[in-house]
Amino acid sequence: MKAVAQDSLLGEVVFDAAQIASAVERLAAEIKRDYAGEPIMLVGVLKGAIAFYADLMRALGEHPLTLDFVVVSSYGSGREGGKGDVRLLKDLDQKPAGKNVLLVEDIVDEGLTLDYLLNNLRSREPRSLRACALMDKPFHRVVPVTIDYIGLTAPDAFLVGYGLDYQEGFRNLPYICKLKRHPQS
Ligand code: IMP
Protein backbone atom coordinates (compact mmCIF):
# COMPACT_ATOMS: atom_id res chain seq x y z
CA MET A 1 0.00 0.00 0.00
CA LYS A 2 1.32 3.44 -0.93
CA ALA A 3 0.90 4.92 2.57
CA VAL A 4 3.03 2.16 4.10
CA ALA A 5 5.76 2.69 1.52
CA GLN A 6 5.74 6.43 2.29
CA ASP A 7 5.86 5.86 6.05
CA SER A 8 8.96 3.72 5.64
CA LEU A 9 10.77 6.79 4.34
CA LEU A 10 10.28 8.66 7.60
CA GLY A 11 13.27 8.82 9.93
CA GLU A 12 14.06 10.41 13.28
CA VAL A 13 11.89 13.28 14.51
CA VAL A 14 14.01 16.41 14.63
CA PHE A 15 11.47 18.90 16.04
CA ASP A 16 8.21 17.78 17.62
CA ALA A 17 5.02 19.83 17.68
CA ALA A 18 5.80 21.36 21.10
CA GLN A 19 9.28 22.50 20.02
CA ILE A 20 7.85 24.04 16.87
CA ALA A 21 5.09 25.79 18.84
CA SER A 22 7.53 27.30 21.30
CA ALA A 23 9.79 28.55 18.47
CA VAL A 24 6.76 30.14 16.79
CA GLU A 25 5.71 31.85 20.05
CA ARG A 26 9.22 33.21 20.60
CA LEU A 27 9.43 34.54 17.03
CA ALA A 28 6.02 36.19 17.31
CA ALA A 29 7.05 37.90 20.57
CA GLU A 30 10.25 39.23 18.92
CA ILE A 31 8.34 40.45 15.87
CA LYS A 32 5.65 42.19 17.96
CA ARG A 33 8.33 43.87 20.05
CA ASP A 34 10.35 45.05 17.02
CA TYR A 35 7.44 46.35 14.94
CA ALA A 36 5.85 48.01 17.97
CA GLY A 37 2.32 48.22 16.55
CA GLU A 38 3.42 49.15 12.99
CA PRO A 39 1.38 47.24 10.38
CA ILE A 40 3.15 44.33 8.68
CA MET A 41 2.64 42.87 5.23
CA LEU A 42 3.25 39.20 5.95
CA VAL A 43 4.48 37.48 2.78
CA GLY A 44 4.45 33.69 2.82
CA VAL A 45 6.57 31.65 0.42
CA LEU A 46 4.35 28.81 -0.76
CA LYS A 47 3.98 26.00 -0.38
CA GLY A 48 6.59 25.14 2.23
CA ALA A 49 5.78 27.99 4.61
CA ILE A 50 2.05 27.20 4.81
CA ALA A 51 2.00 25.61 8.28
CA PHE A 52 4.50 28.02 9.81
CA TYR A 53 2.75 31.00 8.25
CA ALA A 54 -0.65 30.02 9.63
CA ASP A 55 0.71 29.48 13.14
CA LEU A 56 2.87 32.61 13.12
CA MET A 57 -0.02 34.74 11.88
CA ARG A 58 -2.20 33.60 14.79
CA ALA A 59 0.63 33.94 17.29
CA LEU A 60 0.90 37.59 16.20
CA GLY A 61 -2.56 37.98 17.71
CA GLU A 62 -3.90 41.52 17.46
CA HIS A 63 -0.86 42.95 15.71
CA PRO A 64 -2.12 44.73 12.54
CA LEU A 65 -1.16 42.83 9.40
CA THR A 66 -2.14 41.98 5.87
CA LEU A 67 -1.53 38.64 4.24
CA ASP A 68 0.05 37.93 0.90
CA PHE A 69 1.88 35.09 -0.80
CA VAL A 70 4.41 34.34 -3.48
CA VAL A 71 5.07 31.02 -5.14
CA VAL A 72 8.57 30.25 -6.32
CA SER A 73 10.17 27.32 -8.05
CA SER A 74 13.82 26.78 -7.36
CA TYR A 75 16.45 24.55 -8.83
CA GLY A 76 19.32 24.61 -6.36
CA SER A 77 22.91 24.83 -7.54
CA GLY A 78 23.54 21.10 -7.08
CA ARG A 79 20.44 19.83 -8.77
CA GLU A 80 20.54 18.58 -12.33
CA GLY A 81 19.76 21.25 -14.89
CA GLY A 82 19.89 23.91 -12.20
CA LYS A 83 22.26 26.80 -11.83
CA GLY A 84 20.71 28.27 -8.77
CA ASP A 85 17.74 29.31 -10.82
CA VAL A 86 14.77 30.74 -8.89
CA ARG A 87 11.57 31.72 -10.66
CA LEU A 88 8.56 33.60 -9.40
CA LEU A 89 5.48 31.56 -10.34
CA LYS A 90 2.99 33.75 -8.46
CA ASP A 91 3.58 37.35 -7.51
CA LEU A 92 2.07 39.37 -4.66
CA ASP A 93 -1.52 40.58 -4.89
CA GLN A 94 -0.75 43.85 -3.06
CA LYS A 95 1.96 46.35 -3.96
CA PRO A 96 4.81 46.22 -1.42
CA ALA A 97 5.86 49.86 -1.91
CA GLY A 98 5.83 51.77 1.37
CA LYS A 99 4.91 48.69 3.44
CA ASN A 100 6.75 46.85 6.20
CA VAL A 101 7.28 43.59 4.34
CA LEU A 102 8.14 40.51 6.38
CA LEU A 103 9.01 37.45 4.30
CA VAL A 104 8.06 34.13 5.89
CA GLU A 105 10.08 31.09 4.76
CA ASP A 106 10.03 27.50 5.96
CA ILE A 107 13.75 26.78 5.71
CA VAL A 108 16.80 28.53 4.30
CA ASP A 109 19.32 26.11 2.84
CA GLU A 110 21.55 27.37 0.01
CA GLY A 111 20.00 30.81 0.45
CA LEU A 112 19.20 31.22 -3.24
CA THR A 113 15.44 31.48 -2.78
CA LEU A 114 15.62 34.06 -0.01
CA ASP A 115 18.31 36.06 -1.81
CA TYR A 116 16.18 36.18 -4.96
CA LEU A 117 13.06 37.23 -3.07
CA LEU A 118 14.82 39.88 -0.99
CA ASN A 119 16.37 41.44 -4.11
CA ASN A 120 13.09 41.28 -5.99
CA LEU A 121 11.12 42.91 -3.15
CA ARG A 122 13.78 45.48 -2.31
CA SER A 123 13.62 46.81 -5.88
CA ARG A 124 9.93 47.61 -5.29
CA GLU A 125 10.72 50.01 -2.46
CA PRO A 126 9.03 48.65 0.63
CA ARG A 127 9.27 50.83 3.72
CA SER A 128 11.16 48.02 5.42
CA LEU A 129 12.07 44.47 4.45
CA ARG A 130 12.93 41.63 6.80
CA ALA A 131 13.01 37.84 6.64
CA CYS A 132 11.74 35.27 9.08
CA ALA A 133 12.54 31.57 8.67
CA LEU A 134 11.30 28.74 10.83
CA MET A 135 14.56 26.91 10.18
CA ASP A 136 18.06 27.85 9.18
CA LYS A 137 20.09 25.04 7.57
CA PRO A 138 23.42 26.85 7.26
CA PHE A 139 25.69 24.02 6.03
CA HIS A 140 25.50 24.49 2.26
CA ARG A 141 25.01 28.22 1.83
CA VAL A 142 25.74 29.41 -1.69
CA VAL A 143 24.84 33.07 -1.14
CA PRO A 144 25.12 34.90 2.16
CA VAL A 145 21.69 36.04 3.34
CA THR A 146 20.54 37.90 6.40
CA ILE A 147 17.70 36.18 8.23
CA ASP A 148 16.28 38.61 10.77
CA TYR A 149 14.26 36.03 12.69
CA ILE A 150 15.28 32.36 12.97
CA GLY A 151 13.16 29.82 14.81
CA LEU A 152 15.32 26.70 14.85
CA THR A 153 18.66 25.51 13.50
CA ALA A 154 18.12 22.47 11.33
CA PRO A 155 20.55 19.56 11.08
CA ASP A 156 22.35 18.84 7.81
CA ALA A 157 19.67 16.48 6.48
CA PHE A 158 16.66 16.50 4.20
CA LEU A 159 13.61 17.22 6.34
CA VAL A 160 9.89 16.76 5.82
CA GLY A 161 6.75 17.71 7.69
CA TYR A 162 5.10 20.91 8.92
CA GLY A 163 4.92 22.21 5.35
CA LEU A 164 8.14 20.71 4.02
CA ASP A 165 7.68 18.06 1.38
CA TYR A 166 9.28 15.21 -0.44
CA GLN A 167 7.64 14.87 -3.85
CA GLU A 168 4.68 16.90 -2.52
CA GLY A 169 4.07 14.40 0.30
CA PHE A 170 4.44 14.74 4.08
CA ARG A 171 3.56 18.45 4.27
CA ASN A 172 0.75 17.64 6.71
CA LEU A 173 2.90 16.00 9.40
CA PRO A 174 2.56 18.04 12.62
CA TYR A 175 6.29 17.51 13.35
CA ILE A 176 9.53 17.73 11.37
CA CYS A 177 11.54 14.61 10.72
CA LYS A 178 14.41 13.37 8.60
CA LEU A 179 13.84 11.47 5.43
CA LYS A 180 15.58 8.10 5.71
CA ARG A 181 16.80 8.13 2.14
CA HIS A 182 18.07 11.41 0.74
CA PRO A 183 15.97 12.39 -2.30
CA GLN A 184 19.00 13.10 -4.46
CA SER A 185 20.72 9.78 -3.70
P1 IMP B 1 17.38 27.42 -0.78
O1 IMP B 1 17.25 28.27 -1.99
O2 IMP B 1 18.35 26.28 -0.98
O3 IMP B 1 17.68 28.17 0.48
O4 IMP B 1 16.02 26.65 -0.67
C1 IMP B 1 15.02 26.95 0.14
C2 IMP B 1 13.84 26.09 -0.24
O5 IMP B 1 14.24 24.74 -0.56
C3 IMP B 1 12.92 25.97 0.94
O6 IMP B 1 11.97 27.01 0.94
C4 IMP B 1 12.31 24.60 0.75
O7 IMP B 1 11.19 24.70 -0.08
C5 IMP B 1 13.39 23.81 0.05
N1 IMP B 1 14.17 23.00 1.03
C6 IMP B 1 15.39 23.26 1.51
N2 IMP B 1 15.76 22.31 2.40
C7 IMP B 1 14.72 21.45 2.48
C8 IMP B 1 14.48 20.24 3.24
O8 IMP B 1 15.30 19.78 4.05
N3 IMP B 1 13.27 19.64 3.03
C9 IMP B 1 12.33 20.12 2.18
N4 IMP B 1 12.52 21.23 1.46
C10 IMP B 1 13.71 21.90 1.60
PDB file of C-alpha atoms and ligand atoms in Angstrom:
ATOM      1  CA  MET A   1       0.000   0.000   0.000  1.00  0.00           C
ATOM      2  CA  LYS A   2       1.319   3.440  -0.929  1.00  0.00           C
ATOM      3  CA  ALA A   3       0.902   4.921   2.572  1.00  0.00           C
ATOM      4  CA  VAL A   4       3.025   2.162   4.105  1.00  0.00           C
ATOM      5  CA  ALA A   5       5.761   2.694   1.515  1.00  0.00           C
ATOM      6  CA  GLN A   6       5.741   6.432   2.287  1.00  0.00           C
ATOM      7  CA  ASP A   7       5.858   5.858   6.055  1.00  0.00           C
ATOM      8  CA  SER A   8       8.963   3.718   5.638  1.00  0.00           C
ATOM      9  CA  LEU A   9      10.766   6.795   4.338  1.00  0.00           C
ATOM     10  CA  LEU A  10      10.285   8.659   7.604  1.00  0.00           C
ATOM     11  CA  GLY A  11      13.272   8.820   9.932  1.00  0.00           C
ATOM     12  CA  GLU A  12      14.064  10.406  13.277  1.00  0.00           C
ATOM     13  CA  VAL A  13      11.885  13.276  14.511  1.00  0.00           C
ATOM     14  CA  VAL A  14      14.009  16.409  14.633  1.00  0.00           C
ATOM     15  CA  PHE A  15      11.472  18.897  16.044  1.00  0.00           C
ATOM     16  CA  ASP A  16       8.215  17.781  17.623  1.00  0.00           C
ATOM     17  CA  ALA A  17       5.023  19.828  17.679  1.00  0.00           C
ATOM     18  CA  ALA A  18       5.804  21.360  21.101  1.00  0.00           C
ATOM     19  CA  GLN A  19       9.281  22.496  20.015  1.00  0.00           C
ATOM     20  CA  ILE A  20       7.850  24.040  16.866  1.00  0.00           C
ATOM     21  CA  ALA A  21       5.085  25.792  18.836  1.00  0.00           C
ATOM     22  CA  SER A  22       7.535  27.298  21.302  1.00  0.00           C
ATOM     23  CA  ALA A  23       9.794  28.549  18.466  1.00  0.00           C
ATOM     24  CA  VAL A  24       6.762  30.141  16.795  1.00  0.00           C
ATOM     25  CA  GLU A  25       5.712  31.853  20.050  1.00  0.00           C
ATOM     26  CA  ARG A  26       9.217  33.212  20.599  1.00  0.00           C
ATOM     27  CA  LEU A  27       9.431  34.539  17.034  1.00  0.00           C
ATOM     28  CA  ALA A  28       6.017  36.188  17.308  1.00  0.00           C
ATOM     29  CA  ALA A  29       7.051  37.898  20.566  1.00  0.00           C
ATOM     30  CA  GLU A  30      10.247  39.232  18.920  1.00  0.00           C
ATOM     31  CA  ILE A  31       8.345  40.454  15.867  1.00  0.00           C
ATOM     32  CA  LYS A  32       5.649  42.186  17.957  1.00  0.00           C
ATOM     33  CA  ARG A  33       8.328  43.869  20.049  1.00  0.00           C
ATOM     34  CA  ASP A  34      10.347  45.048  17.018  1.00  0.00           C
ATOM     35  CA  TYR A  35       7.435  46.347  14.942  1.00  0.00           C
ATOM     36  CA  ALA A  36       5.845  48.013  17.975  1.00  0.00           C
ATOM     37  CA  GLY A  37       2.320  48.225  16.554  1.00  0.00           C
ATOM     38  CA  GLU A  38       3.420  49.150  12.993  1.00  0.00           C
ATOM     39  CA  PRO A  39       1.385  47.239  10.379  1.00  0.00           C
ATOM     40  CA  ILE A  40       3.147  44.331   8.684  1.00  0.00           C
ATOM     41  CA  MET A  41       2.638  42.872   5.226  1.00  0.00           C
ATOM     42  CA  LEU A  42       3.252  39.204   5.947  1.00  0.00           C
ATOM     43  CA  VAL A  43       4.484  37.479   2.783  1.00  0.00           C
ATOM     44  CA  GLY A  44       4.454  33.686   2.815  1.00  0.00           C
ATOM     45  CA  VAL A  45       6.570  31.651   0.418  1.00  0.00           C
ATOM     46  CA  LEU A  46       4.351  28.814  -0.761  1.00  0.00           C
ATOM     47  CA  LYS A  47       3.978  26.005  -0.383  1.00  0.00           C
ATOM     48  CA  GLY A  48       6.587  25.138   2.228  1.00  0.00           C
ATOM     49  CA  ALA A  49       5.781  27.994   4.614  1.00  0.00           C
ATOM     50  CA  ILE A  50       2.055  27.202   4.808  1.00  0.00           C
ATOM     51  CA  ALA A  51       2.000  25.613   8.284  1.00  0.00           C
ATOM     52  CA  PHE A  52       4.502  28.018   9.807  1.00  0.00           C
ATOM     53  CA  TYR A  53       2.754  31.001   8.249  1.00  0.00           C
ATOM     54  CA  ALA A  54      -0.648  30.021   9.629  1.00  0.00           C
ATOM     55  CA  ASP A  55       0.709  29.478  13.142  1.00  0.00           C
ATOM     56  CA  LEU A  56       2.874  32.611  13.124  1.00  0.00           C
ATOM     57  CA  MET A  57      -0.020  34.740  11.885  1.00  0.00           C
ATOM     58  CA  ARG A  58      -2.205  33.597  14.786  1.00  0.00           C
ATOM     59  CA  ALA A  59       0.634  33.941  17.294  1.00  0.00           C
ATOM     60  CA  LEU A  60       0.904  37.588  16.201  1.00  0.00           C
ATOM     61  CA  GLY A  61      -2.560  37.976  17.708  1.00  0.00           C
ATOM     62  CA  GLU A  62      -3.897  41.518  17.459  1.00  0.00           C
ATOM     63  CA  HIS A  63      -0.860  42.950  15.708  1.00  0.00           C
ATOM     64  CA  PRO A  64      -2.118  44.726  12.542  1.00  0.00           C
ATOM     65  CA  LEU A  65      -1.155  42.834   9.400  1.00  0.00           C
ATOM     66  CA  THR A  66      -2.144  41.982   5.867  1.00  0.00           C
ATOM     67  CA  LEU A  67      -1.532  38.641   4.238  1.00  0.00           C
ATOM     68  CA  ASP A  68       0.051  37.933   0.895  1.00  0.00           C
ATOM     69  CA  PHE A  69       1.879  35.089  -0.801  1.00  0.00           C
ATOM     70  CA  VAL A  70       4.411  34.339  -3.478  1.00  0.00           C
ATOM     71  CA  VAL A  71       5.068  31.020  -5.145  1.00  0.00           C
ATOM     72  CA  VAL A  72       8.572  30.245  -6.316  1.00  0.00           C
ATOM     73  CA  SER A  73      10.170  27.324  -8.046  1.00  0.00           C
ATOM     74  CA  SER A  74      13.820  26.782  -7.363  1.00  0.00           C
ATOM     75  CA  TYR A  75      16.450  24.550  -8.832  1.00  0.00           C
ATOM     76  CA  GLY A  76      19.315  24.615  -6.361  1.00  0.00           C
ATOM     77  CA  SER A  77      22.908  24.834  -7.538  1.00  0.00           C
ATOM     78  CA  GLY A  78      23.538  21.098  -7.076  1.00  0.00           C
ATOM     79  CA  ARG A  79      20.442  19.834  -8.775  1.00  0.00           C
ATOM     80  CA  GLU A  80      20.539  18.580 -12.332  1.00  0.00           C
ATOM     81  CA  GLY A  81      19.763  21.245 -14.891  1.00  0.00           C
ATOM     82  CA  GLY A  82      19.892  23.914 -12.202  1.00  0.00           C
ATOM     83  CA  LYS A  83      22.262  26.796 -11.830  1.00  0.00           C
ATOM     84  CA  GLY A  84      20.709  28.269  -8.774  1.00  0.00           C
ATOM     85  CA  ASP A  85      17.738  29.311 -10.822  1.00  0.00           C
ATOM     86  CA  VAL A  86      14.774  30.736  -8.890  1.00  0.00           C
ATOM     87  CA  ARG A  87      11.569  31.717 -10.660  1.00  0.00           C
ATOM     88  CA  LEU A  88       8.557  33.605  -9.398  1.00  0.00           C
ATOM     89  CA  LEU A  89       5.483  31.563 -10.335  1.00  0.00           C
ATOM     90  CA  LYS A  90       2.989  33.752  -8.460  1.00  0.00           C
ATOM     91  CA  ASP A  91       3.578  37.354  -7.514  1.00  0.00           C
ATOM     92  CA  LEU A  92       2.068  39.369  -4.662  1.00  0.00           C
ATOM     93  CA  ASP A  93      -1.522  40.583  -4.893  1.00  0.00           C
ATOM     94  CA  GLN A  94      -0.752  43.848  -3.065  1.00  0.00           C
ATOM     95  CA  LYS A  95       1.957  46.349  -3.957  1.00  0.00           C
ATOM     96  CA  PRO A  96       4.807  46.222  -1.419  1.00  0.00           C
ATOM     97  CA  ALA A  97       5.860  49.859  -1.910  1.00  0.00           C
ATOM     98  CA  GLY A  98       5.835  51.775   1.374  1.00  0.00           C
ATOM     99  CA  LYS A  99       4.911  48.688   3.440  1.00  0.00           C
ATOM    100  CA  ASN A 100       6.749  46.846   6.199  1.00  0.00           C
ATOM    101  CA  VAL A 101       7.276  43.589   4.343  1.00  0.00           C
ATOM    102  CA  LEU A 102       8.142  40.515   6.384  1.00  0.00           C
ATOM    103  CA  LEU A 103       9.014  37.446   4.304  1.00  0.00           C
ATOM    104  CA  VAL A 104       8.063  34.129   5.887  1.00  0.00           C
ATOM    105  CA  GLU A 105      10.079  31.093   4.760  1.00  0.00           C
ATOM    106  CA  ASP A 106      10.033  27.503   5.965  1.00  0.00           C
ATOM    107  CA  ILE A 107      13.754  26.784   5.708  1.00  0.00           C
ATOM    108  CA  VAL A 108      16.803  28.529   4.303  1.00  0.00           C
ATOM    109  CA  ASP A 109      19.315  26.108   2.836  1.00  0.00           C
ATOM    110  CA  GLU A 110      21.547  27.373   0.014  1.00  0.00           C
ATOM    111  CA  GLY A 111      20.003  30.811   0.447  1.00  0.00           C
ATOM    112  CA  LEU A 112      19.197  31.219  -3.244  1.00  0.00           C
ATOM    113  CA  THR A 113      15.436  31.483  -2.782  1.00  0.00           C
ATOM    114  CA  LEU A 114      15.615  34.055  -0.005  1.00  0.00           C
ATOM    115  CA  ASP A 115      18.311  36.057  -1.807  1.00  0.00           C
ATOM    116  CA  TYR A 116      16.182  36.176  -4.959  1.00  0.00           C
ATOM    117  CA  LEU A 117      13.060  37.232  -3.074  1.00  0.00           C
ATOM    118  CA  LEU A 118      14.818  39.880  -0.987  1.00  0.00           C
ATOM    119  CA  ASN A 119      16.370  41.439  -4.112  1.00  0.00           C
ATOM    120  CA  ASN A 120      13.087  41.285  -5.988  1.00  0.00           C
ATOM    121  CA  LEU A 121      11.119  42.913  -3.150  1.00  0.00           C
ATOM    122  CA  ARG A 122      13.784  45.478  -2.309  1.00  0.00           C
ATOM    123  CA  SER A 123      13.617  46.814  -5.875  1.00  0.00           C
ATOM    124  CA  ARG A 124       9.934  47.609  -5.286  1.00  0.00           C
ATOM    125  CA  GLU A 125      10.722  50.007  -2.461  1.00  0.00           C
ATOM    126  CA  PRO A 126       9.031  48.647   0.633  1.00  0.00           C
ATOM    127  CA  ARG A 127       9.268  50.833   3.722  1.00  0.00           C
ATOM    128  CA  SER A 128      11.163  48.019   5.424  1.00  0.00           C
ATOM    129  CA  LEU A 129      12.068  44.475   4.455  1.00  0.00           C
ATOM    130  CA  ARG A 130      12.935  41.627   6.797  1.00  0.00           C
ATOM    131  CA  ALA A 131      13.008  37.841   6.638  1.00  0.00           C
ATOM    132  CA  CYS A 132      11.739  35.275   9.082  1.00  0.00           C
ATOM    133  CA  ALA A 133      12.537  31.573   8.671  1.00  0.00           C
ATOM    134  CA  LEU A 134      11.300  28.744  10.830  1.00  0.00           C
ATOM    135  CA  MET A 135      14.559  26.913  10.184  1.00  0.00           C
ATOM    136  CA  ASP A 136      18.060  27.845   9.183  1.00  0.00           C
ATOM    137  CA  LYS A 137      20.090  25.037   7.566  1.00  0.00           C
ATOM    138  CA  PRO A 138      23.419  26.845   7.257  1.00  0.00           C
ATOM    139  CA  PHE A 139      25.687  24.023   6.026  1.00  0.00           C
ATOM    140  CA  HIS A 140      25.495  24.491   2.256  1.00  0.00           C
ATOM    141  CA  ARG A 141      25.005  28.221   1.831  1.00  0.00           C
ATOM    142  CA  VAL A 142      25.743  29.408  -1.689  1.00  0.00           C
ATOM    143  CA  VAL A 143      24.840  33.067  -1.143  1.00  0.00           C
ATOM    144  CA  PRO A 144      25.120  34.896   2.164  1.00  0.00           C
ATOM    145  CA  VAL A 145      21.690  36.039   3.338  1.00  0.00           C
ATOM    146  CA  THR A 146      20.538  37.901   6.404  1.00  0.00           C
ATOM    147  CA  ILE A 147      17.702  36.182   8.229  1.00  0.00           C
ATOM    148  CA  ASP A 148      16.284  38.610  10.768  1.00  0.00           C
ATOM    149  CA  TYR A 149      14.256  36.027  12.693  1.00  0.00           C
ATOM    150  CA  ILE A 150      15.275  32.365  12.970  1.00  0.00           C
ATOM    151  CA  GLY A 151      13.159  29.816  14.811  1.00  0.00           C
ATOM    152  CA  LEU A 152      15.318  26.695  14.854  1.00  0.00           C
ATOM    153  CA  THR A 153      18.660  25.510  13.503  1.00  0.00           C
ATOM    154  CA  ALA A 154      18.125  22.467  11.328  1.00  0.00           C
ATOM    155  CA  PRO A 155      20.553  19.560  11.077  1.00  0.00           C
ATOM    156  CA  ASP A 156      22.350  18.838   7.806  1.00  0.00           C
ATOM    157  CA  ALA A 157      19.666  16.483   6.481  1.00  0.00           C
ATOM    158  CA  PHE A 158      16.656  16.500   4.197  1.00  0.00           C
ATOM    159  CA  LEU A 159      13.611  17.217   6.342  1.00  0.00           C
ATOM    160  CA  VAL A 160       9.886  16.755   5.822  1.00  0.00           C
ATOM    161  CA  GLY A 161       6.749  17.709   7.686  1.00  0.00           C
ATOM    162  CA  TYR A 162       5.100  20.913   8.922  1.00  0.00           C
ATOM    163  CA  GLY A 163       4.923  22.213   5.346  1.00  0.00           C
ATOM    164  CA  LEU A 164       8.137  20.705   4.018  1.00  0.00           C
ATOM    165  CA  ASP A 165       7.678  18.062   1.377  1.00  0.00           C
ATOM    166  CA  TYR A 166       9.279  15.206  -0.440  1.00  0.00           C
ATOM    167  CA  GLN A 167       7.643  14.873  -3.847  1.00  0.00           C
ATOM    168  CA  GLU A 168       4.678  16.900  -2.525  1.00  0.00           C
ATOM    169  CA  GLY A 169       4.069  14.397   0.298  1.00  0.00           C
ATOM    170  CA  PHE A 170       4.435  14.738   4.083  1.00  0.00           C
ATOM    171  CA  ARG A 171       3.564  18.449   4.272  1.00  0.00           C
ATOM    172  CA  ASN A 172       0.747  17.645   6.710  1.00  0.00           C
ATOM    173  CA  LEU A 173       2.895  16.003   9.396  1.00  0.00           C
ATOM    174  CA  PRO A 174       2.563  18.045  12.618  1.00  0.00           C
ATOM    175  CA  TYR A 175       6.288  17.506  13.349  1.00  0.00           C
ATOM    176  CA  ILE A 176       9.526  17.731  11.366  1.00  0.00           C
ATOM    177  CA  CYS A 177      11.539  14.612  10.719  1.00  0.00           C
ATOM    178  CA  LYS A 178      14.408  13.370   8.598  1.00  0.00           C
ATOM    179  CA  LEU A 179      13.837  11.469   5.425  1.00  0.00           C
ATOM    180  CA  LYS A 180      15.580   8.102   5.707  1.00  0.00           C
ATOM    181  CA  ARG A 181      16.798   8.133   2.139  1.00  0.00           C
ATOM    182  CA  HIS A 182      18.072  11.406   0.735  1.00  0.00           C
ATOM    183  CA  PRO A 183      15.968  12.393  -2.303  1.00  0.00           C
ATOM    184  CA  GLN A 184      18.999  13.102  -4.461  1.00  0.00           C
ATOM    185  CA  SER A 185      20.720   9.775  -3.700  1.00  0.00           C
TER     186      SER A 185
HETATM  187  P1  IMP B   1      17.381  27.417  -0.777  1.00  0.00           P
HETATM  188  O1  IMP B   1      17.249  28.274  -1.993  1.00  0.00           O
HETATM  189  O2  IMP B   1      18.349  26.277  -0.977  1.00  0.00           O
HETATM  190  O3  IMP B   1      17.680  28.175   0.483  1.00  0.00           O
HETATM  191  O4  IMP B   1      16.023  26.653  -0.668  1.00  0.00           O
HETATM  192  C1  IMP B   1      15.022  26.946   0.142  1.00  0.00           C
HETATM  193  C2  IMP B   1      13.837  26.088  -0.236  1.00  0.00           C
HETATM  194  O5  IMP B   1      14.238  24.739  -0.556  1.00  0.00           O
HETATM  195  C3  IMP B   1      12.920  25.970   0.944  1.00  0.00           C
HETATM  196  O6  IMP B   1      11.969  27.009   0.941  1.00  0.00           O
HETATM  197  C4  IMP B   1      12.314  24.603   0.751  1.00  0.00           C
HETATM  198  O7  IMP B   1      11.187  24.698  -0.075  1.00  0.00           O
HETATM  199  C5  IMP B   1      13.392  23.813   0.050  1.00  0.00           C
HETATM  200  N1  IMP B   1      14.166  23.005   1.027  1.00  0.00           N
HETATM  201  C6  IMP B   1      15.393  23.258   1.512  1.00  0.00           C
HETATM  202  N2  IMP B   1      15.761  22.311   2.397  1.00  0.00           N
HETATM  203  C7  IMP B   1      14.721  21.446   2.478  1.00  0.00           C
HETATM  204  C8  IMP B   1      14.485  20.243   3.237  1.00  0.00           C
HETATM  205  O8  IMP B   1      15.301  19.781   4.051  1.00  0.00           O
HETATM  206  N3  IMP B   1      13.271  19.637   3.034  1.00  0.00           N
HETATM  207  C9  IMP B   1      12.332  20.124   2.176  1.00  0.00           C
HETATM  208  N4  IMP B   1      12.517  21.233   1.458  1.00  0.00           N
HETATM  209  C10 IMP B   1      13.709  21.896   1.597  1.00  0.00           C
END
